[in-house]
Amino acid sequence: MSCIIRINEARPILTDTEIEIADFILENKSDVINDSTQTLAQKTMTSPAAIIRFSKKIGFSGFSQLKIELAKDLSNDSMAFDNLLDPNESMDSLLKKAYQSNIQTIEKTYGLIDSRVIERVVQEIISCRNIYLFGIGGSGTVCEDFQHKLLRIGKTSIYYADTHLQLTVVPNMQKDDLAFFISYSGKTKEIVTAAKWAKHMGMKSVAITQSAYNDLGKLADMVITIPIEEKELRIGATSSRLSSLIVIDLLYYAIARHDKEETHKRIVDTRKIIDEIQK
C-alpha cells in the first residue's frame, strides 16, 4: 500500500499533532524524503519522537521506511519514459531535463544517507581481510569502479563480471571477509542467492539497494538505501547508477582518510608506475 494512501486512511486514529505532521508530509513530499527526523520535527514544530510514533502508527517500522515508500509514490508520478525522450524538443531542452534529473538524484541520495551506517560500513571494510563485490549490469559497473578505487589504496577486493563466478566464490569466503552487494531492485536472483548463502555462512554483508525491506535488504547486515526513481520500464540504469556511484565515492573518501599518509603514499606510487609506461 502506498505511503500516501496509508496516511489518508489513518486520519481517523491520528491525534491533532499527528494530523499536522500528515498534512505537512502530503504538502511537501519531495522535501520530506530528504529530511531527517530532527529536521522534520523542526519544520512541524513537534519532536523526533513524535515523527517516529506517527510513522509507526500508519504501519511503518520507522521514519526511514516511510521515506522509502514516499519516494516510491513520487516515482510513480515522475517524468514518463516518452516525455523524457521527446523527439520534437530541442537539444537545449534535453540538456536541461538531464541536468535537473541528475541534480534531483544527487539531492535525494544525500538526503537518504545515514552517516552512522556509512561509518559502520567503512569500519567493516577497513578491518576485513578481503571485500567481495557482487553486482550485475549497471550495478556491475559500480562494482568495477569501487574495485579500481580500492586497488589504488591497497585494499584487496574481488569482483567477477561473470555471474556464475560471483556465485562460485561465496562458499569459499572466510569469516573475516566482507560481502558487498549492489542491486537497485534488490530482487536480482543471482545477487539475492549469493546474499542468502553469505547469510547462511555467517558472513558480514553490506547492500546498496532501494530499500532495507526488499529481498536483498532483509538479508544484509548493513543497508545503504538509494532513492527510488526508476520504473520497471526504463532506458537504463541512469539515476540508480549515479546514486550508487555517489555512495561508493563517499565510502572511498572515508576509507582513504582513515590513514591519510598511507593513502597518499599508495596513490603516489600507483601514479609513478603508470607514468613510467607513458614516457
PDB file of C-alpha atoms in Angstrom:
ATOM      1  CA  MET A   1       0.000   0.000   0.000  1.00  0.00           C
ATOM      2  CA  SER A   2       1.365   3.448  -0.910  1.00  0.00           C
ATOM      3  CA  CYS A   3       2.541   5.835   1.795  1.00  0.00           C
ATOM      4  CA  ILE A   4       0.024   8.494   0.748  1.00  0.00           C
ATOM      5  CA  ILE A   5      -2.887   6.058   0.974  1.00  0.00           C
ATOM      6  CA  ARG A   6      -1.745   4.875   4.405  1.00  0.00           C
ATOM      7  CA  ILE A   7      -1.582   8.444   5.697  1.00  0.00           C
ATOM      8  CA  ASN A   8      -5.063   9.288   4.435  1.00  0.00           C
ATOM      9  CA  GLU A   9      -6.631   6.061   5.710  1.00  0.00           C
ATOM     10  CA  ALA A  10      -5.085   6.540   9.171  1.00  0.00           C
ATOM     11  CA  ARG A  11      -6.594  10.016   9.713  1.00  0.00           C
ATOM     12  CA  PRO A  12      -9.455   8.834  11.970  1.00  0.00           C
ATOM     13  CA  ILE A  13      -6.982   7.463  14.541  1.00  0.00           C
ATOM     14  CA  LEU A  14      -4.453  10.298  14.404  1.00  0.00           C
ATOM     15  CA  THR A  15      -4.055  12.917  17.109  1.00  0.00           C
ATOM     16  CA  ASP A  16      -4.184  16.629  16.242  1.00  0.00           C
ATOM     17  CA  THR A  17      -0.375  16.770  16.293  1.00  0.00           C
ATOM     18  CA  GLU A  18      -0.124  13.710  14.032  1.00  0.00           C
ATOM     19  CA  ILE A  19      -2.630  15.223  11.600  1.00  0.00           C
ATOM     20  CA  GLU A  20      -0.410  18.295  11.359  1.00  0.00           C
ATOM     21  CA  ILE A  21       2.559  16.044  10.589  1.00  0.00           C
ATOM     22  CA  ALA A  22       0.495  14.139   7.997  1.00  0.00           C
ATOM     23  CA  ASP A  23      -0.631  17.341   6.265  1.00  0.00           C
ATOM     24  CA  PHE A  24       2.902  18.688   6.152  1.00  0.00           C
ATOM     25  CA  ILE A  25       4.222  15.472   4.611  1.00  0.00           C
ATOM     26  CA  LEU A  26       1.492  15.392   1.960  1.00  0.00           C
ATOM     27  CA  GLU A  27       2.087  19.047   1.054  1.00  0.00           C
ATOM     28  CA  ASN A  28       5.887  18.742   0.951  1.00  0.00           C
ATOM     29  CA  LYS A  29       6.506  15.200  -0.287  1.00  0.00           C
ATOM     30  CA  SER A  30       9.627  15.978  -2.338  1.00  0.00           C
ATOM     31  CA  ASP A  31      11.297  17.806   0.552  1.00  0.00           C
ATOM     32  CA  VAL A  32      10.346  15.312   3.256  1.00  0.00           C
ATOM     33  CA  ILE A  33      12.173  12.391   1.617  1.00  0.00           C
ATOM     34  CA  ASN A  34      15.413  14.340   2.170  1.00  0.00           C
ATOM     35  CA  ASP A  35      14.664  15.246   5.794  1.00  0.00           C
ATOM     36  CA  SER A  36      15.900  13.592   8.973  1.00  0.00           C
ATOM     37  CA  THR A  37      13.540  13.072  11.905  1.00  0.00           C
ATOM     38  CA  GLN A  38      15.129  16.093  13.581  1.00  0.00           C
ATOM     39  CA  THR A  39      14.648  18.301  10.507  1.00  0.00           C
ATOM     40  CA  LEU A  40      11.022  17.287  10.009  1.00  0.00           C
ATOM     41  CA  ALA A  41      10.339  17.765  13.714  1.00  0.00           C
ATOM     42  CA  GLN A  42      11.655  21.329  13.490  1.00  0.00           C
ATOM     43  CA  LYS A  43       9.581  22.048  10.393  1.00  0.00           C
ATOM     44  CA  THR A  44       6.392  20.722  12.001  1.00  0.00           C
ATOM     45  CA  MET A  45       7.224  22.170  15.442  1.00  0.00           C
ATOM     46  CA  THR A  46       6.945  18.713  17.014  1.00  0.00           C
ATOM     47  CA  SER A  47       9.659  16.292  18.190  1.00  0.00           C
ATOM     48  CA  PRO A  48      11.698  13.450  16.630  1.00  0.00           C
ATOM     49  CA  ALA A  49       9.836  11.030  18.914  1.00  0.00           C
ATOM     50  CA  ALA A  50       6.508  12.300  17.529  1.00  0.00           C
ATOM     51  CA  ILE A  51       7.718  11.741  13.963  1.00  0.00           C
ATOM     52  CA  ILE A  52       8.728   8.162  14.782  1.00  0.00           C
ATOM     53  CA  ARG A  53       5.431   7.458  16.585  1.00  0.00           C
ATOM     54  CA  PHE A  54       3.495   8.820  13.615  1.00  0.00           C
ATOM     55  CA  SER A  55       5.487   6.628  11.195  1.00  0.00           C
ATOM     56  CA  LYS A  56       4.776   3.517  13.247  1.00  0.00           C
ATOM     57  CA  LYS A  57       1.115   4.433  13.716  1.00  0.00           C
ATOM     58  CA  ILE A  58       0.498   4.373   9.971  1.00  0.00           C
ATOM     59  CA  GLY A  59       2.172   0.990   9.619  1.00  0.00           C
ATOM     60  CA  PHE A  60       5.886   1.587   9.042  1.00  0.00           C
ATOM     61  CA  SER A  61       8.829   0.378  11.128  1.00  0.00           C
ATOM     62  CA  GLY A  62      10.099   3.948  11.382  1.00  0.00           C
ATOM     63  CA  PHE A  63      10.628   7.233   9.548  1.00  0.00           C
ATOM     64  CA  SER A  64      13.255   5.745   7.211  1.00  0.00           C
ATOM     65  CA  GLN A  65      10.780   3.221   5.800  1.00  0.00           C
ATOM     66  CA  LEU A  66       8.139   5.945   5.484  1.00  0.00           C
ATOM     67  CA  LYS A  67      10.554   7.977   3.343  1.00  0.00           C
ATOM     68  CA  ILE A  68      11.350   4.978   1.170  1.00  0.00           C
ATOM     69  CA  GLU A  69       7.667   4.305   0.485  1.00  0.00           C
ATOM     70  CA  LEU A  70       7.004   8.011  -0.069  1.00  0.00           C
ATOM     71  CA  ALA A  71       9.796   8.049  -2.656  1.00  0.00           C
ATOM     72  CA  LYS A  72       8.046   5.179  -4.450  1.00  0.00           C
ATOM     73  CA  ASP A  73       4.880   7.255  -4.652  1.00  0.00           C
ATOM     74  CA  LEU A  74       6.831  10.157  -6.090  1.00  0.00           C
ATOM     75  CA  SER A  75       8.487   7.835  -8.593  1.00  0.00           C
ATOM     76  CA  ASN A  76       5.091   6.813  -9.906  1.00  0.00           C
ATOM     77  CA  ASP A  77       4.313  10.489 -10.539  1.00  0.00           C
ATOM     78  CA  SER A  78       7.683  11.352 -12.068  1.00  0.00           C
ATOM     79  CA  MET A  79       8.621  12.024 -15.671  1.00  0.00           C
ATOM     80  CA  ALA A  80       7.343   9.332 -18.008  1.00  0.00           C
ATOM     81  CA  PHE A  81       9.577   7.418 -20.396  1.00  0.00           C
ATOM     82  CA  ASP A  82       8.100   9.057 -23.511  1.00  0.00           C
ATOM     83  CA  ASN A  83       8.275  12.579 -22.012  1.00  0.00           C
ATOM     84  CA  LEU A  84      11.988  12.302 -21.359  1.00  0.00           C
ATOM     85  CA  LEU A  85      12.662  11.264 -24.958  1.00  0.00           C
ATOM     86  CA  ASP A  86      10.525  13.737 -26.874  1.00  0.00           C
ATOM     87  CA  PRO A  87      11.776  13.728 -30.498  1.00  0.00           C
ATOM     88  CA  ASN A  88      10.220  17.160 -31.104  1.00  0.00           C
ATOM     89  CA  GLU A  89      12.093  19.038 -28.387  1.00  0.00           C
ATOM     90  CA  SER A  90      15.388  20.848 -28.815  1.00  0.00           C
ATOM     91  CA  MET A  91      18.737  19.605 -27.593  1.00  0.00           C
ATOM     92  CA  ASP A  92      18.800  22.512 -25.127  1.00  0.00           C
ATOM     93  CA  SER A  93      15.569  21.215 -23.619  1.00  0.00           C
ATOM     94  CA  LEU A  94      17.008  17.703 -23.291  1.00  0.00           C
ATOM     95  CA  LEU A  95      20.137  19.109 -21.637  1.00  0.00           C
ATOM     96  CA  LYS A  96      18.006  20.935 -19.069  1.00  0.00           C
ATOM     97  CA  LYS A  97      15.971  17.811 -18.342  1.00  0.00           C
ATOM     98  CA  ALA A  98      19.096  15.694 -17.899  1.00  0.00           C
ATOM     99  CA  TYR A  99      20.656  18.349 -15.665  1.00  0.00           C
ATOM    100  CA  GLN A 100      17.580  18.611 -13.451  1.00  0.00           C
ATOM    101  CA  SER A 101      17.294  14.837 -13.263  1.00  0.00           C
ATOM    102  CA  ASN A 102      20.916  14.461 -12.103  1.00  0.00           C
ATOM    103  CA  ILE A 103      20.649  17.282  -9.558  1.00  0.00           C
ATOM    104  CA  GLN A 104      17.465  15.743  -8.156  1.00  0.00           C
ATOM    105  CA  THR A 105      19.157  12.345  -7.885  1.00  0.00           C
ATOM    106  CA  ILE A 106      22.163  13.799  -6.065  1.00  0.00           C
ATOM    107  CA  GLU A 107      19.979  15.679  -3.571  1.00  0.00           C
ATOM    108  CA  LYS A 108      17.761  12.673  -2.879  1.00  0.00           C
ATOM    109  CA  THR A 109      20.738  10.345  -2.488  1.00  0.00           C
ATOM    110  CA  TYR A 110      22.449  12.526   0.105  1.00  0.00           C
ATOM    111  CA  GLY A 111      19.094  13.018   1.812  1.00  0.00           C
ATOM    112  CA  LEU A 112      18.784   9.273   2.396  1.00  0.00           C
ATOM    113  CA  ILE A 113      22.357   8.621   3.528  1.00  0.00           C
ATOM    114  CA  ASP A 114      22.719   7.776   7.210  1.00  0.00           C
ATOM    115  CA  SER A 115      26.202   8.791   8.378  1.00  0.00           C
ATOM    116  CA  ARG A 116      26.098   6.166  11.142  1.00  0.00           C
ATOM    117  CA  VAL A 117      25.572   3.381   8.613  1.00  0.00           C
ATOM    118  CA  ILE A 118      28.355   4.749   6.394  1.00  0.00           C
ATOM    119  CA  GLU A 119      30.737   4.846   9.372  1.00  0.00           C
ATOM    120  CA  ARG A 120      29.869   1.275  10.308  1.00  0.00           C
ATOM    121  CA  VAL A 121      30.376   0.058   6.736  1.00  0.00           C
ATOM    122  CA  VAL A 122      33.711   1.876   6.484  1.00  0.00           C
ATOM    123  CA  GLN A 123      34.976   0.218   9.675  1.00  0.00           C
ATOM    124  CA  GLU A 124      33.990  -3.199   8.331  1.00  0.00           C
ATOM    125  CA  ILE A 125      35.769  -2.539   5.029  1.00  0.00           C
ATOM    126  CA  ILE A 126      38.926  -1.363   6.812  1.00  0.00           C
ATOM    127  CA  SER A 127      39.043  -4.350   9.165  1.00  0.00           C
ATOM    128  CA  CYS A 128      38.041  -7.137   6.746  1.00  0.00           C
ATOM    129  CA  ARG A 129      40.574  -9.402   5.016  1.00  0.00           C
ATOM    130  CA  ASN A 130      39.048  -9.204   1.540  1.00  0.00           C
ATOM    131  CA  ILE A 131      35.970  -7.474   0.197  1.00  0.00           C
ATOM    132  CA  TYR A 132      33.946  -9.459  -2.358  1.00  0.00           C
ATOM    133  CA  LEU A 133      31.790  -7.375  -4.706  1.00  0.00           C
ATOM    134  CA  PHE A 134      28.534  -8.621  -6.237  1.00  0.00           C
ATOM    135  CA  GLY A 135      26.589  -6.821  -8.962  1.00  0.00           C
ATOM    136  CA  ILE A 136      25.185  -7.358 -12.439  1.00  0.00           C
ATOM    137  CA  GLY A 137      24.700  -4.987 -15.374  1.00  0.00           C
ATOM    138  CA  GLY A 138      24.754  -1.342 -14.288  1.00  0.00           C
ATOM    139  CA  SER A 139      25.476  -2.457 -10.729  1.00  0.00           C
ATOM    140  CA  GLY A 140      28.434  -4.424 -12.054  1.00  0.00           C
ATOM    141  CA  THR A 141      29.846  -1.199 -13.475  1.00  0.00           C
ATOM    142  CA  VAL A 142      29.631   0.306  -9.994  1.00  0.00           C
ATOM    143  CA  CYS A 143      31.425  -2.755  -8.563  1.00  0.00           C
ATOM    144  CA  GLU A 144      34.250  -2.314 -11.065  1.00  0.00           C
ATOM    145  CA  ASP A 145      34.573   1.357 -10.178  1.00  0.00           C
ATOM    146  CA  PHE A 146      34.786   0.515  -6.473  1.00  0.00           C
ATOM    147  CA  GLN A 147      37.332  -2.225  -7.136  1.00  0.00           C
ATOM    148  CA  HIS A 148      39.558   0.207  -9.053  1.00  0.00           C
ATOM    149  CA  LYS A 149      39.373   2.770  -6.256  1.00  0.00           C
ATOM    150  CA  LEU A 150      40.194   0.225  -3.543  1.00  0.00           C
ATOM    151  CA  LEU A 151      43.090  -1.097  -5.605  1.00  0.00           C
ATOM    152  CA  ARG A 152      44.722   2.335  -5.619  1.00  0.00           C
ATOM    153  CA  ILE A 153      44.832   2.457  -1.822  1.00  0.00           C
ATOM    154  CA  GLY A 154      45.909  -1.146  -1.294  1.00  0.00           C
ATOM    155  CA  LYS A 155      42.614  -2.704  -0.186  1.00  0.00           C
ATOM    156  CA  THR A 156      42.100  -6.165  -1.647  1.00  0.00           C
ATOM    157  CA  SER A 157      38.750  -6.577  -3.386  1.00  0.00           C
ATOM    158  CA  ILE A 158      37.457  -9.289  -5.697  1.00  0.00           C
ATOM    159  CA  TYR A 159      34.893  -8.840  -8.447  1.00  0.00           C
ATOM    160  CA  TYR A 160      33.958 -11.111 -11.340  1.00  0.00           C
ATOM    161  CA  ALA A 161      31.720  -9.834 -14.119  1.00  0.00           C
ATOM    162  CA  ASP A 162      30.603 -13.409 -14.844  1.00  0.00           C
ATOM    163  CA  THR A 163      27.594 -14.155 -12.607  1.00  0.00           C
ATOM    164  CA  HIS A 164      28.487 -17.839 -12.213  1.00  0.00           C
ATOM    165  CA  LEU A 165      31.930 -16.894 -10.928  1.00  0.00           C
ATOM    166  CA  GLN A 166      30.343 -14.441  -8.499  1.00  0.00           C
ATOM    167  CA  LEU A 167      28.250 -17.269  -7.066  1.00  0.00           C
ATOM    168  CA  THR A 168      31.172 -19.710  -7.055  1.00  0.00           C
ATOM    169  CA  VAL A 169      33.310 -17.566  -4.752  1.00  0.00           C
ATOM    170  CA  VAL A 170      30.665 -17.331  -1.999  1.00  0.00           C
ATOM    171  CA  PRO A 171      31.208 -20.807  -0.465  1.00  0.00           C
ATOM    172  CA  ASN A 172      34.961 -20.110  -0.421  1.00  0.00           C
ATOM    173  CA  MET A 173      34.756 -16.840   1.510  1.00  0.00           C
ATOM    174  CA  GLN A 174      36.259 -16.697   5.000  1.00  0.00           C
ATOM    175  CA  LYS A 175      34.740 -15.347   8.209  1.00  0.00           C
ATOM    176  CA  ASP A 176      36.945 -12.258   8.110  1.00  0.00           C
ATOM    177  CA  ASP A 177      35.885 -11.370   4.548  1.00  0.00           C
ATOM    178  CA  LEU A 178      33.085  -8.925   3.692  1.00  0.00           C
ATOM    179  CA  ALA A 179      30.359  -9.486   1.083  1.00  0.00           C
ATOM    180  CA  PHE A 180      29.258  -6.293  -0.677  1.00  0.00           C
ATOM    181  CA  PHE A 181      26.055  -6.498  -2.765  1.00  0.00           C
ATOM    182  CA  ILE A 182      24.777  -3.850  -5.191  1.00  0.00           C
ATOM    183  CA  SER A 183      21.293  -4.207  -6.668  1.00  0.00           C
ATOM    184  CA  TYR A 184      18.895  -1.321  -7.292  1.00  0.00           C
ATOM    185  CA  SER A 185      15.777  -3.510  -7.268  1.00  0.00           C
ATOM    186  CA  GLY A 186      17.032  -5.807  -4.531  1.00  0.00           C
ATOM    187  CA  LYS A 187      15.347  -8.638  -6.420  1.00  0.00           C
ATOM    188  CA  THR A 188      18.050  -9.776  -8.867  1.00  0.00           C
ATOM    189  CA  LYS A 189      18.003 -13.555  -8.458  1.00  0.00           C
ATOM    190  CA  GLU A 190      21.750 -14.133  -8.690  1.00  0.00           C
ATOM    191  CA  ILE A 191      22.554 -11.396  -6.163  1.00  0.00           C
ATOM    192  CA  VAL A 192      19.822 -12.474  -3.733  1.00  0.00           C
ATOM    193  CA  THR A 193      21.040 -16.089  -3.994  1.00  0.00           C
ATOM    194  CA  ALA A 194      24.599 -15.028  -3.173  1.00  0.00           C
ATOM    195  CA  ALA A 195      23.300 -12.977  -0.232  1.00  0.00           C
ATOM    196  CA  LYS A 196      21.326 -15.961   1.092  1.00  0.00           C
ATOM    197  CA  TRP A 197      24.443 -18.134   1.030  1.00  0.00           C
ATOM    198  CA  ALA A 198      26.521 -15.425   2.683  1.00  0.00           C
ATOM    199  CA  LYS A 199      23.971 -15.076   5.471  1.00  0.00           C
ATOM    200  CA  HIS A 200      23.781 -18.853   5.921  1.00  0.00           C
ATOM    201  CA  MET A 201      27.572 -18.946   6.248  1.00  0.00           C
ATOM    202  CA  GLY A 202      27.503 -16.204   8.857  1.00  0.00           C
ATOM    203  CA  MET A 203      29.364 -13.727   6.645  1.00  0.00           C
ATOM    204  CA  LYS A 204      29.123  -9.997   7.306  1.00  0.00           C
ATOM    205  CA  SER A 205      27.461  -8.223   4.409  1.00  0.00           C
ATOM    206  CA  VAL A 206      26.606  -4.803   3.016  1.00  0.00           C
ATOM    207  CA  ALA A 207      23.950  -3.918   0.433  1.00  0.00           C
ATOM    208  CA  ILE A 208      23.361  -0.836  -1.678  1.00  0.00           C
ATOM    209  CA  THR A 209      19.722  -1.043  -2.736  1.00  0.00           C
ATOM    210  CA  GLN A 210      16.479   0.924  -2.792  1.00  0.00           C
ATOM    211  CA  SER A 211      15.027  -0.495   0.428  1.00  0.00           C
ATOM    212  CA  ALA A 212      16.086  -2.303   3.573  1.00  0.00           C
ATOM    213  CA  TYR A 213      12.832  -4.256   3.256  1.00  0.00           C
ATOM    214  CA  ASN A 214      13.273  -5.836  -0.178  1.00  0.00           C
ATOM    215  CA  ASP A 215      14.673  -9.355  -0.716  1.00  0.00           C
ATOM    216  CA  LEU A 216      18.305  -8.224  -0.612  1.00  0.00           C
ATOM    217  CA  GLY A 217      17.867  -5.659   2.139  1.00  0.00           C
ATOM    218  CA  LYS A 218      16.401  -8.234   4.513  1.00  0.00           C
ATOM    219  CA  LEU A 219      19.469 -10.445   4.083  1.00  0.00           C
ATOM    220  CA  ALA A 220      22.226  -7.859   4.528  1.00  0.00           C
ATOM    221  CA  ASP A 221      23.669  -6.801   7.888  1.00  0.00           C
ATOM    222  CA  MET A 222      24.120  -3.199   6.758  1.00  0.00           C
ATOM    223  CA  VAL A 223      21.969  -1.478   4.120  1.00  0.00           C
ATOM    224  CA  ILE A 224      22.702   1.813   2.384  1.00  0.00           C
ATOM    225  CA  THR A 225      19.475   2.922   0.700  1.00  0.00           C
ATOM    226  CA  ILE A 226      19.343   4.894  -2.523  1.00  0.00           C
ATOM    227  CA  PRO A 227      16.373   6.828  -3.987  1.00  0.00           C
ATOM    228  CA  ILE A 228      13.591   5.013  -5.819  1.00  0.00           C
ATOM    229  CA  GLU A 229      13.444   6.960  -9.062  1.00  0.00           C
ATOM    230  CA  GLU A 230      13.406   4.435 -11.886  1.00  0.00           C
ATOM    231  CA  LYS A 231      10.422   2.461 -13.090  1.00  0.00           C
ATOM    232  CA  GLU A 232      10.382  -1.158 -14.230  1.00  0.00           C
ATOM    233  CA  LEU A 233      10.425   0.127 -17.837  1.00  0.00           C
ATOM    234  CA  ARG A 234      13.472   2.355 -18.060  1.00  0.00           C
ATOM    235  CA  ILE A 235      16.014   3.497 -20.616  1.00  0.00           C
ATOM    236  CA  GLY A 236      18.794   2.034 -18.492  1.00  0.00           C
ATOM    237  CA  ALA A 237      20.370   2.214 -15.064  1.00  0.00           C
ATOM    238  CA  THR A 238      20.864   6.005 -15.020  1.00  0.00           C
ATOM    239  CA  SER A 239      19.652   7.522 -11.746  1.00  0.00           C
ATOM    240  CA  SER A 240      20.311   4.300  -9.813  1.00  0.00           C
ATOM    241  CA  ARG A 241      23.856   4.082 -11.175  1.00  0.00           C
ATOM    242  CA  LEU A 242      24.535   7.714 -10.253  1.00  0.00           C
ATOM    243  CA  SER A 243      23.172   7.167  -6.724  1.00  0.00           C
ATOM    244  CA  SER A 244      25.291   4.048  -6.248  1.00  0.00           C
ATOM    245  CA  LEU A 245      28.427   5.819  -7.500  1.00  0.00           C
ATOM    246  CA  ILE A 246      27.793   8.674  -5.063  1.00  0.00           C
ATOM    247  CA  VAL A 247      27.711   6.145  -2.215  1.00  0.00           C
ATOM    248  CA  ILE A 248      30.852   4.412  -3.478  1.00  0.00           C
ATOM    249  CA  ASP A 249      32.720   7.726  -3.694  1.00  0.00           C
ATOM    250  CA  LEU A 250      31.685   8.600  -0.149  1.00  0.00           C
ATOM    251  CA  LEU A 251      32.862   5.231   1.158  1.00  0.00           C
ATOM    252  CA  TYR A 252      36.161   5.619  -0.707  1.00  0.00           C
ATOM    253  CA  TYR A 253      36.789   9.089   0.773  1.00  0.00           C
ATOM    254  CA  ALA A 254      36.033   7.807   4.266  1.00  0.00           C
ATOM    255  CA  ILE A 255      38.332   4.796   3.859  1.00  0.00           C
ATOM    256  CA  ALA A 256      41.132   6.891   2.359  1.00  0.00           C
ATOM    257  CA  ARG A 257      41.071   9.438   5.186  1.00  0.00           C
ATOM    258  CA  HIS A 258      41.438   6.694   7.807  1.00  0.00           C
ATOM    259  CA  ASP A 259      45.210   6.693   7.199  1.00  0.00           C
ATOM    260  CA  LYS A 260      45.833   9.798   5.130  1.00  0.00           C
ATOM    261  CA  GLU A 261      49.607   9.447   4.952  1.00  0.00           C
ATOM    262  CA  GLU A 262      49.484   5.819   3.804  1.00  0.00           C
ATOM    263  CA  THR A 263      46.769   6.681   1.285  1.00  0.00           C
ATOM    264  CA  HIS A 264      48.905   9.485  -0.133  1.00  0.00           C
ATOM    265  CA  LYS A 265      51.936   7.196  -0.429  1.00  0.00           C
ATOM    266  CA  ARG A 266      49.984   4.463  -2.240  1.00  0.00           C
ATOM    267  CA  ILE A 267      48.380   6.898  -4.678  1.00  0.00           C
ATOM    268  CA  VAL A 268      51.761   8.474  -5.449  1.00  0.00           C
ATOM    269  CA  ASP A 269      53.294   5.041  -6.065  1.00  0.00           C
ATOM    270  CA  THR A 270      50.473   3.931  -8.366  1.00  0.00           C
ATOM    271  CA  ARG A 271      50.806   7.199 -10.258  1.00  0.00           C
ATOM    272  CA  LYS A 272      54.564   6.669 -10.646  1.00  0.00           C
ATOM    273  CA  ILE A 273      54.264   3.210 -12.166  1.00  0.00           C
ATOM    274  CA  ILE A 274      51.644   4.443 -14.669  1.00  0.00           C
ATOM    275  CA  ASP A 275      53.809   7.451 -15.562  1.00  0.00           C
ATOM    276  CA  GLU A 276      56.717   5.092 -16.253  1.00  0.00           C
ATOM    277  CA  ILE A 277      54.972   3.446 -19.195  1.00  0.00           C
ATOM    278  CA  GLN A 278      53.818   6.771 -20.597  1.00  0.00           C
ATOM    279  CA  LYS A 279      57.337   8.175 -21.040  1.00  0.00           C
TER     280      LYS A 279
END
